[in-house]
CSV table of C-alpha atoms in Angstrom, one decimal:
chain,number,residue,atom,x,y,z
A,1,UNK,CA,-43.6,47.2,44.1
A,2,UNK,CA,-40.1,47.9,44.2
A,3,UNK,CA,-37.4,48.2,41.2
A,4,UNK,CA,-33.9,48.6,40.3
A,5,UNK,CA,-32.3,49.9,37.1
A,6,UNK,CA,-29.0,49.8,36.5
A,7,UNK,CA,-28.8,51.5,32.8
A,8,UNK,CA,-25.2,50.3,31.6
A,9,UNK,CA,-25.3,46.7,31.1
A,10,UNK,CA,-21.2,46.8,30.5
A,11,UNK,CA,-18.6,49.7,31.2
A,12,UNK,CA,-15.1,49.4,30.4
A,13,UNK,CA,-12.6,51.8,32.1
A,14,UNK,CA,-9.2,52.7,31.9
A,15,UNK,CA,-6.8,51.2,34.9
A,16,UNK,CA,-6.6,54.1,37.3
A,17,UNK,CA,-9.3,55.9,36.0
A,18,UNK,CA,-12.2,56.7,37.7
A,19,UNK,CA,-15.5,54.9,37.8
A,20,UNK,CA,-19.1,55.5,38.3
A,21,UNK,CA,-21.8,52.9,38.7
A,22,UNK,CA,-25.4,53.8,37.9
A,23,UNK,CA,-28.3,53.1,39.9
A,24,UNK,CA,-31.8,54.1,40.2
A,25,UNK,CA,-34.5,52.2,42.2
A,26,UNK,CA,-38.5,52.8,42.4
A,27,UNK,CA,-40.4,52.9,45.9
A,28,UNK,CA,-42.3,54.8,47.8
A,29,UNK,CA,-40.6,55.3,51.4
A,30,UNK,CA,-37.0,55.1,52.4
A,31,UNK,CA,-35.3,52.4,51.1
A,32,UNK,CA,-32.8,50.3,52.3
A,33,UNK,CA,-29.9,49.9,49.2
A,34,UNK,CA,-27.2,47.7,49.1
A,35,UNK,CA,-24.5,46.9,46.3
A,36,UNK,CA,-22.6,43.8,45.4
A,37,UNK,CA,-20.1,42.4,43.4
A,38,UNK,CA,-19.6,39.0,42.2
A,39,UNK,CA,-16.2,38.0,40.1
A,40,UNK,CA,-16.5,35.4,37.9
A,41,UNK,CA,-17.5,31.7,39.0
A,42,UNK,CA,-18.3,33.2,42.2
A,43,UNK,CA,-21.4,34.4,44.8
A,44,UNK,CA,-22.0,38.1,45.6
A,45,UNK,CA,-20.1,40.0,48.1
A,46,UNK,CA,-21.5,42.7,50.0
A,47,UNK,CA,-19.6,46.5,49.1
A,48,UNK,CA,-21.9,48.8,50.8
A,49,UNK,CA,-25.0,49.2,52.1
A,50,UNK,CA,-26.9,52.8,53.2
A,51,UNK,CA,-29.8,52.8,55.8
A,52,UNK,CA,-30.0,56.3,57.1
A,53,UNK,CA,-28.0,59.1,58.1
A,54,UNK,CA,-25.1,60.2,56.0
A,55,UNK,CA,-25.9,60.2,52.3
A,56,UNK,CA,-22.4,58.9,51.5
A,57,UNK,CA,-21.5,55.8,52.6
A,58,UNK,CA,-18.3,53.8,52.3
A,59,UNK,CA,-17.6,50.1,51.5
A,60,UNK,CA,-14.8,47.7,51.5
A,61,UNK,CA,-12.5,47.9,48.4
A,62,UNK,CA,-12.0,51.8,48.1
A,63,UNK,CA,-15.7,52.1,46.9
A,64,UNK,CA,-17.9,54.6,48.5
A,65,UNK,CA,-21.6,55.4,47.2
A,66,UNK,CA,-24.2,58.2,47.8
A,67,UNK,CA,-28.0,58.0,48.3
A,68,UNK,CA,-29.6,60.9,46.0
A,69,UNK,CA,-33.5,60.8,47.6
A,70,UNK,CA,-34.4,63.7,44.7
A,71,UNK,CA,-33.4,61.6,42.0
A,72,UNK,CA,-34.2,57.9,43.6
A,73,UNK,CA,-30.5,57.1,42.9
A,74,UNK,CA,-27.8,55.2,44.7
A,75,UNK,CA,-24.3,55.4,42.2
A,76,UNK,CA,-21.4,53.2,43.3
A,77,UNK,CA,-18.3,55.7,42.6
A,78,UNK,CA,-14.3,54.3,42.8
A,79,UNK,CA,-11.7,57.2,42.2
A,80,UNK,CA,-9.2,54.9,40.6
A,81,UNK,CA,-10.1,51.7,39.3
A,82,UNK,CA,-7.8,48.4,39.6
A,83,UNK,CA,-7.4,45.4,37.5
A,84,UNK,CA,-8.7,43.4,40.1
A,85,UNK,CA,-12.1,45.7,39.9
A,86,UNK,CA,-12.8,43.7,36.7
A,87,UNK,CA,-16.6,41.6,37.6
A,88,UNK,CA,-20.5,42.5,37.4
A,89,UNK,CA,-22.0,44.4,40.3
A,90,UNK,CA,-25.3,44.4,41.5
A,91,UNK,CA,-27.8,47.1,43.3
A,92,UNK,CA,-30.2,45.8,45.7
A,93,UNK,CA,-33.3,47.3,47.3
A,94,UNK,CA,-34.9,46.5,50.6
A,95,UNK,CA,-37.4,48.0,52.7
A,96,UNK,CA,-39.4,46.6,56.1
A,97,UNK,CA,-42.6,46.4,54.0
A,98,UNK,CA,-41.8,44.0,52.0
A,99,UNK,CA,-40.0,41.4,54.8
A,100,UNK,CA,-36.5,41.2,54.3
A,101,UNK,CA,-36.8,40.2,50.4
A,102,UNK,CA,-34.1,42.1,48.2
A,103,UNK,CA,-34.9,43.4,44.7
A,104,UNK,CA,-31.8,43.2,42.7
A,105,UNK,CA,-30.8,45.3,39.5
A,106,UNK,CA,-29.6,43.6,36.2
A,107,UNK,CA,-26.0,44.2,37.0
A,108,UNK,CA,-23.3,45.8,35.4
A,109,UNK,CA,-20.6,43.9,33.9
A,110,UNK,CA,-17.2,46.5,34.6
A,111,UNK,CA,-14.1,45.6,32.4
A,112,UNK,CA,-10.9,47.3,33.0
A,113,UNK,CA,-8.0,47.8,30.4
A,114,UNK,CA,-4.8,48.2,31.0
B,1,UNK,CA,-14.4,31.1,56.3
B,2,UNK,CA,-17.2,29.7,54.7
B,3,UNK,CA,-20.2,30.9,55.8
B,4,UNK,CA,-22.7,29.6,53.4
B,5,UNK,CA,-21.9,26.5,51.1
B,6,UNK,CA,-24.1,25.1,48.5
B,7,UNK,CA,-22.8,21.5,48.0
B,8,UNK,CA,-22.3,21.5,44.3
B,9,UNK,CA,-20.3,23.9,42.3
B,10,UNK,CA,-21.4,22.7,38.8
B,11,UNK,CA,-24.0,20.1,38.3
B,12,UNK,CA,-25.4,18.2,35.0
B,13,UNK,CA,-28.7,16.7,35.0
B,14,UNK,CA,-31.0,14.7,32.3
B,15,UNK,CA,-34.3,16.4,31.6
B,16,UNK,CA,-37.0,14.6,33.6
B,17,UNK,CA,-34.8,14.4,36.6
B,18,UNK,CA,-35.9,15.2,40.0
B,19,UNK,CA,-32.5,17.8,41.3
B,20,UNK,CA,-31.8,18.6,44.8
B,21,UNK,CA,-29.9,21.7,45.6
B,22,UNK,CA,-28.5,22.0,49.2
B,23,UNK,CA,-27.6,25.0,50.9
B,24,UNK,CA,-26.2,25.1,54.7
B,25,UNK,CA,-25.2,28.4,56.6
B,26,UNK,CA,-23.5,28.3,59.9
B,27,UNK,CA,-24.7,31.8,61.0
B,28,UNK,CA,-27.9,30.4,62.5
B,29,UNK,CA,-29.4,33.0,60.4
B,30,UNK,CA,-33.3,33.0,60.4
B,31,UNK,CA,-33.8,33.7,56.5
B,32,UNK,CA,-32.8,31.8,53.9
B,33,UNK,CA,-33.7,32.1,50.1
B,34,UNK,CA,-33.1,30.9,46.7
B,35,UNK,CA,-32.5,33.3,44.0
B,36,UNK,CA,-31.4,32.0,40.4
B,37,UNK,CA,-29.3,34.1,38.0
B,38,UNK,CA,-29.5,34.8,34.4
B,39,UNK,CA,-27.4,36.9,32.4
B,40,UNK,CA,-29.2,40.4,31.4
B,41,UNK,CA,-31.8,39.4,34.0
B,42,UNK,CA,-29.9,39.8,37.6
B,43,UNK,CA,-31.1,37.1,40.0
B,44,UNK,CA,-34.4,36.4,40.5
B,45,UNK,CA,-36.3,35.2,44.0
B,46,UNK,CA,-37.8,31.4,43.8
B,47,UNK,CA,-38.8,30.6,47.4
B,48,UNK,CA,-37.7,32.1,50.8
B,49,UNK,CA,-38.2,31.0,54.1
B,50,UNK,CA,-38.3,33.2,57.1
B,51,UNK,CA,-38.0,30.1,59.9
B,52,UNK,CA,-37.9,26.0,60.0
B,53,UNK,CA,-40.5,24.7,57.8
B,54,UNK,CA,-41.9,28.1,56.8
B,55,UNK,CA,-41.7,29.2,52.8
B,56,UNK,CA,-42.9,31.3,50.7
B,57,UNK,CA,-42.9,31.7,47.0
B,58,UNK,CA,-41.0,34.6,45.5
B,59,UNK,CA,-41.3,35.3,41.9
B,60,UNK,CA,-40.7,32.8,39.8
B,61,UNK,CA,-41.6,29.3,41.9
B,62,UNK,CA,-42.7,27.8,39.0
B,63,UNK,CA,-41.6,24.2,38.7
B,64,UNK,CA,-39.7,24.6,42.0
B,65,UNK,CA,-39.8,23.4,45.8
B,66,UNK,CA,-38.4,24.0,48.6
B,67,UNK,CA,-37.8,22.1,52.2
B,68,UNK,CA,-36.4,23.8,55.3
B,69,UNK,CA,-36.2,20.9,58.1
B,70,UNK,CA,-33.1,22.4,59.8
B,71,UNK,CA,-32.5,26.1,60.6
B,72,UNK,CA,-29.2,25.4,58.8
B,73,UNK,CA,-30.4,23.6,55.7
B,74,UNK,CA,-32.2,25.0,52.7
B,75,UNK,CA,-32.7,22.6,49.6
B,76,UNK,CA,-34.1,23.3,46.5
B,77,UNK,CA,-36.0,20.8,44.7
B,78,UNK,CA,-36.4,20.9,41.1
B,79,UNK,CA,-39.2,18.3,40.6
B,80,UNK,CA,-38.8,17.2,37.0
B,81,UNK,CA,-35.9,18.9,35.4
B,82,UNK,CA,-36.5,21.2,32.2
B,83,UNK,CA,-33.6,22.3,29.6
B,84,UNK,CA,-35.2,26.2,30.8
B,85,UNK,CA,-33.6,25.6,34.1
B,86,UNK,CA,-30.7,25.5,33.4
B,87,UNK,CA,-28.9,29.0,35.0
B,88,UNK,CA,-26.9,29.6,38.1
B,89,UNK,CA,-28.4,29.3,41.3
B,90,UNK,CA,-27.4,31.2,44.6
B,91,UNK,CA,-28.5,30.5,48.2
B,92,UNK,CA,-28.3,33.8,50.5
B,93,UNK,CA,-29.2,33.6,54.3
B,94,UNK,CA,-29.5,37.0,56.7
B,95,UNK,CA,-30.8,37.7,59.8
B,96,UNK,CA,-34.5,38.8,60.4
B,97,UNK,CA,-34.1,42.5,59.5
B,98,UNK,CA,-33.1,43.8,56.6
B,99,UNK,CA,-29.2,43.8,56.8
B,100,UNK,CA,-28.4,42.2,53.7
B,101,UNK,CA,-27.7,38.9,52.9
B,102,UNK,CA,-24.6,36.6,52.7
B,103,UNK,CA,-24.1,34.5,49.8
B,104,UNK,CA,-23.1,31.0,48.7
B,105,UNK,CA,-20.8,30.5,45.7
B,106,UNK,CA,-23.4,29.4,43.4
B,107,UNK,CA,-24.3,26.4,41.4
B,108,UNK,CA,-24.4,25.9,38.3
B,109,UNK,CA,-27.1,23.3,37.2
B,110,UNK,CA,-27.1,22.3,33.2
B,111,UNK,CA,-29.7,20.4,31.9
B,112,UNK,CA,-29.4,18.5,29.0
């Protein structure tokens, strides 16, 4: 069955720092990962999504992430974070096998200080 | 813009109460699904359906039902209402592959 992990329930970060959001699923073949984010009050948004092909994919928002097959991870990275970044985001895994059912992560809450 | 709208943003019902969540999506997307969210727990599949008047049970179905007359419609039915289903609930539709799905804005249901 599949699983996702995302380790850091919150993260705070500095405005205009830079960020890096954990991820780590479990399945056997190629996965299909996704992340959203959802602000407060409101439904998830699509950022990204990787298939196949290049291992770095980019998203809306200035977020990029990169599929790591070695270490089953797929970490959502921003180089510098704004106050509008402030929500919880969520990792999502899909694969053909299992229909087109997502598997989503806990989420991590990201708070941003000024 | 709206793509997928659940009819109720907030919702209070009496335990014992039979609840009906609606979802529409004007993508005349194929799937459709019901996840609920709880904090610490991410969002968790009750029911899915793949086409009109097809469903399936996801993981946690318990005390849930589902009716998909309409490739549009999805509704949740929450036979007799329990203070342990009280959470967020978000509808998500997508096409047949695995694209990803688009969201509704969520309800929140609260019973008391």
């Amino acid at each position: 069955a599949q699983s996702v992990t995302q380790p850091d329930i919150h993260i705070t970060v500095s405005e205009g720092a830079s960020l890096e959001l954990r991820c780590n699923y479990s399945y056997g073949a190629t996965p299909y990962l996704f992340w959203y984010v959802q602000s407060p009050g409101q439904g998830l948004q699509l950022l990204l999504k990787y298939f196949s092909g290049d291992t770095l994919v980019q998203g809306i928002k200035g977020f990029e992430a990169e599929f790591k097959r070695s270490q089953s991870s797929f970490n959502l990275r921003k180089p510098s974070v704004h106050w509008s970044d402030a929500a919880e985001y969520f990792c999502a895994v899909g694969a053909m096998e299992y229909g087109n059912k997502l598997v989503f992560g806990a989420g991590t809450i990201l708070r941003v200080k000024s | 813009d709206v793509k997928v709208t659940q009819s109720s943003r907030y919702l209070v019902k009496r335990t014992g109460e039979k609840v009906f969540l609606e979802c529409v999506q004007d993508m005349d997307h194929e799937n459709m699904f019901w996840y609920r969210q709880d904090p610490g727990l991410g969002l968790r599949l009750i029911y899915f359906s793949y086409d009109v008047k097809m469903k399936e049970k996801g993981d946690i179905p318990e005390g849930y039902s589902v009716s998909r007359e309409k490739k549009e419609r999805f509704s949740l039915i929450l036979e007799s209402a329990s203070t342990n289903q009280t959470s967020m609930y978000l509808c998500a539709s997508s096409l047949p592959e695995v694209h990803g799905y688009t969201f509704g804005s969520g309800t929140r249901l609260t019973v008391v």
